[in-house]
Amino acid sequence: MGLQSNGMHTLSGTTQVLGIIGYPVRHSLSPLMQNAALNAAGLDYVYLPFSVTPESLGTAVSGMKALGVLGFNVTIPHKTAIISYLDELDESAESAGAVNTVQLRDGRLSGYNTDGDGLVSSLADDLDYVIDRSETIVIIGAGGAARGAVAALCRSGAGRIVIVNRSFNKALELAQEMSLRYPGTTILASLQDDVSDCHLGSASLLVNTTSIGMNGDKIGFINLARLPDSAKIYDMVYSPAETSLLLEAASIGIRGVNGLGMLAAQGELAFKIWTGETPAKGLMKRVLESI
Ligand code: NAP
C-alpha cells in the first residue's frame, strides 16, 4: 500500500473491504469519514457504498461473506431485517432491536449497534454532559433512534428517563421493555401533549430523537422554559446544523448541540470493532463539518 499525493491510498491485491449497505445509500456520509480515518491510520482498507434493495438483502449478505469483507455498516431500510441473516448479536444490537454495524470474522457474522453508544460518547465530548444516576433525562420520540439511545443511556448509568412520544402506546411499550431489561433505571412514558412540568423541571438533559426539525419545523409541545437553566439539549437532527430546537434553546440561554457528533462517534465505534484500532480523535467529525 502507498499514499498518493491526494492522501488516498493505492488499492492493491492486499486491500481489505469495508462498506455500507442501504437503499438508497448515495446520501451516506460514512464513506467519506471512514475512508479519511482509514487513510489517516495508514490501514490498507477501503470503505465502499453498496446500494442493496430489500429483496436483495439475503443475496448481498451471502456475497459479503463469499467475498470476505471485514465488515459493513447497515442503514435504512435494513437495520432490523439484517438480524435474521446474522449468527449473533451484541447486547447493543439486541437491546436496540436493530443493527448498524456487522463484523465478519471466521465466517461468522456478528451484529452491533453503535448509534446509542455514539450518542453517549457525543454527550460527553460535545456537550460535556456526564450521566448521573440522580438526574432525569427526557427523550423525545420512541422510534428506532430512541430505542438505541434509551438502552445505551441505561447501560451508562442513567437514573431516570422519561420517554415522550406522539403515540403514547409506543412510548409505554418502550419504557416497559427497557425497564425489564435495565431495572436499575426508572423509565416512564408520557404523551407529548401532556409532559408534566415536574418531568421537565427536574431534567438535566433533553434529547430529540424524532425527525422534527429536519424541515425547519418546531417541537411545539415542549416548553423549554420549564427546564432548569443548567439543563442541556441534544438534537439528533444535524441538517440544518442549527435546528429550531437549538435556536429556541439558545434564545433562553440553554446549551445544546446537534447530532453530527453522534454520527461521527457511531462511525468511530464501528471502525474500532472492525480494525481493533482507535481512529484519530475528532477526525471523522471534522470531515463531516467540512462538507
Ligand atoms: P422512526 O423509527 O421512524 O421514529 C420516529 C419517531 O419520531 C417516532 O417516535 C415518531 O412518533 C416521532 N415523530 C416523527 N414525526 C413526528 C412529528 N411530526 N411529531 C411528533 N413526533 C414525530 O425514526 P428513527 O430511526 O428513530 O429516526 C429519527 C431521527 O433520528 C431521524 O431524523 C434520524 O435521521 C435521526 N437519527 C440521527 C442519528 C445521528 O447519528 N445523529 C442516528 C440515528 C437517527 P410516533 O411514534 O408517534 O410515530
XYZ file of C-alpha atoms and ligand atoms in Angstrom:
339
model
C 0.000 0.000 0.000
C 1.255 3.520 -0.726
C -0.115 7.015 -0.119
C -0.875 9.167 -3.166
C -0.309 12.941 -3.173
C -4.057 13.430 -2.575
C -3.811 11.479 0.661
C -5.743 8.478 -0.681
C -4.030 5.144 -0.551
C -3.351 2.998 -3.563
C -5.571 -0.060 -3.788
C -3.670 -3.298 -4.223
C -4.069 -7.059 -4.068
C -3.961 -6.912 -0.277
C -6.574 -4.166 0.236
C -9.415 -5.278 2.503
C -13.005 -4.164 2.043
C -15.455 -2.463 4.403
C -18.677 -0.763 3.364
C -22.231 0.298 3.995
C -25.452 -1.266 2.699
C -28.617 0.795 2.407
C -31.330 1.740 -0.061
C -30.805 4.441 -1.086
C -27.205 4.789 0.054
C -25.945 7.632 -2.134
C -26.674 10.228 0.595
C -24.479 8.404 3.131
C -21.639 10.405 4.676
C -19.971 7.263 6.077
C -17.673 6.513 3.067
C -16.133 10.000 3.350
C -15.447 9.891 7.068
C -14.459 6.215 7.224
C -12.010 6.426 4.305
C -10.473 9.580 5.814
C -9.926 7.740 9.117
C -8.601 4.589 7.398
C -6.140 6.670 5.377
C -5.026 8.630 8.454
C -4.391 5.343 10.271
C -2.406 4.025 7.302
C -4.632 0.950 7.060
C -4.855 -0.961 3.786
C -8.659 -0.946 3.773
C -11.255 0.702 1.584
C -14.857 1.579 2.581
C -17.482 1.450 -0.182
C -21.197 2.261 -0.529
C -23.410 -0.646 -1.647
C -26.952 0.077 -2.822
C -28.935 -3.021 -1.812
C -32.699 -3.362 -2.349
C -34.762 -5.054 0.382
C -35.334 -8.025 -1.964
C -31.575 -8.490 -2.432
C -30.569 -8.270 1.224
C -30.006 -12.017 1.718
C -28.022 -12.348 -1.511
C -25.956 -9.293 -0.612
C -25.092 -10.704 2.827
C -24.092 -14.053 1.247
C -21.977 -12.093 -1.222
C -20.267 -10.166 1.581
C -19.409 -13.492 3.221
C -18.214 -15.064 -0.020
C -16.042 -12.045 -0.802
C -14.578 -11.988 2.698
C -15.295 -8.351 3.507
C -14.179 -7.402 7.031
C -17.445 -5.786 7.984
C -20.054 -3.262 6.969
C -22.478 -0.658 8.248
C -26.198 -1.106 7.768
C -28.582 1.766 7.195
C -32.230 2.362 6.280
C -34.187 0.195 5.432
C -32.138 -2.844 6.527
C -31.348 -2.167 10.208
C -33.923 -4.658 11.511
C -34.230 -7.020 8.537
C -30.490 -7.803 8.633
C -30.858 -9.519 12.017
C -32.234 -12.767 10.556
C -29.047 -13.169 8.456
C -26.614 -12.806 11.374
C -25.056 -15.511 13.565
C -25.009 -13.486 16.786
C -25.981 -10.138 18.252
C -24.064 -7.992 20.698
C -26.063 -6.613 23.668
C -26.062 -3.194 21.963
C -27.931 -4.623 18.946
C -30.164 -6.947 20.906
C -31.418 -4.157 23.176
C -31.883 -1.726 20.295
C -33.601 -4.371 18.155
C -31.524 -3.059 15.252
C -28.051 -3.430 13.784
C -25.930 -0.682 12.248
C -22.581 -2.488 12.240
C -21.693 -6.032 11.150
C -18.364 -7.726 11.707
C -17.360 -10.811 9.706
C -14.838 -12.990 11.496
C -14.038 -16.680 10.923
C -17.081 -16.957 8.679
C -19.454 -15.711 11.407
C -21.489 -12.522 11.171
C -21.858 -10.501 14.397
C -24.262 -7.575 14.699
C -23.683 -4.460 16.796
C -25.478 -1.170 17.252
C -23.097 1.743 17.794
C -25.751 4.501 17.496
C -26.691 4.579 21.185
C -23.117 4.414 22.438
C -22.289 7.050 19.813
C -24.836 9.323 21.479
C -23.337 8.696 24.923
C -19.862 9.413 23.579
C -21.013 12.618 21.854
C -22.836 13.773 25.008
C -19.516 13.671 26.857
C -17.316 15.073 24.085
C -19.594 17.691 22.523
C -21.856 18.708 25.408
C -19.721 17.964 28.486
C -22.707 16.005 29.774
C -21.876 13.445 32.426
C -24.550 10.794 33.054
C -25.510 10.860 36.724
C -27.784 8.371 38.466
C -29.506 11.171 40.405
C -30.705 13.050 37.314
C -33.596 12.870 34.845
C -33.209 12.620 31.075
C -36.155 13.431 28.800
C -36.199 11.568 25.475
C -38.494 12.875 22.741
C -39.573 10.079 20.387
C -39.955 6.326 20.729
C -38.735 5.033 17.354
C -35.533 3.244 16.381
C -33.184 6.051 17.383
C -34.888 6.434 20.775
C -34.644 2.692 21.418
C -30.864 2.629 20.896
C -30.461 5.840 22.909
C -32.504 4.667 25.900
C -30.670 1.320 26.033
C -27.233 2.960 25.875
C -28.156 5.586 28.478
C -29.381 2.828 30.822
C -26.152 0.861 30.318
C -24.211 4.045 31.062
C -25.903 4.502 34.428
C -28.844 6.858 33.799
C -31.067 7.059 36.891
C -34.378 8.238 35.447
C -35.582 8.500 31.848
C -38.910 9.943 30.650
C -39.886 8.898 27.110
C -42.179 11.477 25.482
C -43.946 10.495 22.261
C -46.784 11.450 19.926
C -48.146 7.885 20.151
C -48.347 7.145 23.853
C -48.519 3.357 23.381
C -45.146 3.280 21.645
C -43.574 5.254 24.498
C -45.183 2.957 27.048
C -44.083 -0.234 25.261
C -40.513 1.055 25.021
C -40.491 2.124 28.680
C -41.822 -1.256 29.811
C -39.401 -3.252 27.668
C -36.368 -1.230 28.758
C -37.449 -1.318 32.429
C -37.394 -5.106 32.301
C -34.006 -5.154 30.601
C -32.437 -2.434 32.758
C -34.116 -2.488 36.175
C -31.511 -0.091 37.589
C -33.074 2.794 35.650
C -36.544 4.209 36.324
C -38.223 4.653 32.931
C -41.527 6.488 32.481
C -43.693 7.225 29.443
C -45.576 10.407 28.589
C -47.822 11.611 25.803
C -46.144 14.523 24.021
C -49.029 16.924 24.676
C -49.110 16.060 28.347
C -45.497 16.317 29.564
C -45.606 17.303 33.199
C -43.714 20.375 34.392
C -42.317 18.143 37.084
C -40.506 15.961 34.492
C -39.156 18.998 32.653
C -38.283 20.864 35.841
C -36.091 18.021 37.067
C -34.403 17.240 33.728
C -30.693 17.764 33.239
C -30.835 16.660 29.591
C -33.418 16.636 26.795
C -32.712 14.542 23.686
C -34.691 14.895 20.463
C -34.723 11.538 18.666
C -37.513 12.456 16.221
C -37.040 13.878 12.750
C -38.820 17.096 13.770
C -36.538 19.955 12.782
C -35.246 18.468 9.530
C -37.607 20.710 7.574
C -37.289 23.702 9.876
C -40.382 22.603 11.827
C -40.624 23.223 15.569
C -41.201 20.947 18.527
C -44.248 22.861 19.691
C -45.224 20.582 22.547
C -42.244 21.135 24.878
C -41.921 24.348 26.853
C -38.143 24.724 27.133
C -38.581 27.494 29.698
C -39.682 24.792 32.153
C -36.222 23.209 32.060
C -33.689 24.203 34.713
C -31.169 26.818 33.456
C -28.426 24.216 33.761
C -30.201 21.668 31.528
C -28.646 20.710 28.187
C -30.170 19.749 24.858
C -29.056 17.139 22.333
C -30.773 17.210 18.936
C -30.083 14.068 16.861
C -31.038 16.069 13.778
C -27.920 17.634 12.210
C -29.284 19.117 8.998
C -29.898 22.020 9.295
C -26.992 22.440 11.696
C -28.908 24.999 13.726
C -32.262 23.323 14.251
C -35.257 25.260 15.513
C -34.938 23.380 18.832
C -31.333 24.528 19.249
C -32.181 28.097 18.220
C -35.030 28.233 20.722
C -32.802 26.784 23.445
C -30.056 29.322 22.712
C -32.579 32.168 22.899
C -33.238 31.314 26.556
C -29.616 30.544 27.406
C -29.788 26.738 27.286
C -26.801 24.957 25.777
C -27.366 22.403 23.021
C -25.664 20.600 20.152
C -26.845 18.822 17.013
C -26.379 15.140 16.118
C -23.276 15.448 13.937
C -21.056 14.309 16.798
C -23.228 11.211 17.270
C -22.915 10.361 13.580
C -19.135 10.628 13.843
C -18.988 8.723 17.141
C -21.044 5.761 15.891
C -18.585 5.599 12.984
C -15.580 5.706 15.326
C -17.011 2.820 17.352
C -17.653 0.759 14.190
C -14.091 1.482 12.988
C -12.765 0.122 16.273
C -14.890 -3.045 16.008
C -13.568 -3.795 12.502
C -9.932 -2.761 12.800
C -9.231 -3.089 16.530
C -7.739 0.416 16.357
C -8.982 3.748 17.697
C -9.372 6.263 14.846
C -7.698 9.665 15.078
C -9.646 11.633 17.701
C -12.168 14.036 16.169
C -11.149 13.351 12.569
C -14.492 11.932 11.433
C -16.357 14.884 12.943
C -14.022 17.371 11.257
C -14.636 15.628 7.924
C -18.403 15.904 8.446
C -18.138 19.563 9.428
C -16.129 20.317 6.298
C -18.866 19.101 3.919
P -38.510 6.318 13.448
O -38.213 4.951 13.951
O -39.378 6.492 12.255
O -39.154 7.128 14.699
C -39.564 8.452 14.555
C -40.061 8.997 15.890
O -40.337 10.391 15.705
C -41.347 8.362 16.415
O -41.309 8.366 17.809
C -42.413 9.334 15.891
O -43.593 9.343 16.682
C -41.713 10.647 16.023
N -42.197 11.668 15.088
C -41.951 11.740 13.751
N -42.557 12.823 13.234
C -43.184 13.446 14.260
C -43.984 14.615 14.363
N -44.243 15.384 13.297
N -44.481 14.958 15.569
C -44.222 14.211 16.660
N -43.464 13.079 16.629
C -42.964 12.708 15.435
O -37.168 7.114 13.099
P -35.735 6.933 13.795
O -34.971 5.880 13.106
O -35.952 6.823 15.256
O -35.008 8.310 13.439
C -35.455 9.537 13.978
C -34.483 10.661 13.655
O -33.242 10.438 14.295
C -34.177 10.841 12.168
O -34.235 12.213 11.871
C -32.762 10.339 12.026
O -32.068 10.985 10.967
C -32.198 10.720 13.384
N -31.022 9.926 13.712
C -29.830 10.574 13.852
C -28.690 9.861 14.154
C -27.384 10.571 14.296
O -26.326 9.921 14.206
N -27.371 11.867 14.548
C -28.745 8.451 14.309
C -29.989 7.815 14.199
C -31.124 8.568 13.879
P -44.742 8.199 16.507
O -44.275 7.014 17.303
O -45.946 8.834 17.101
O -44.864 7.928 15.045
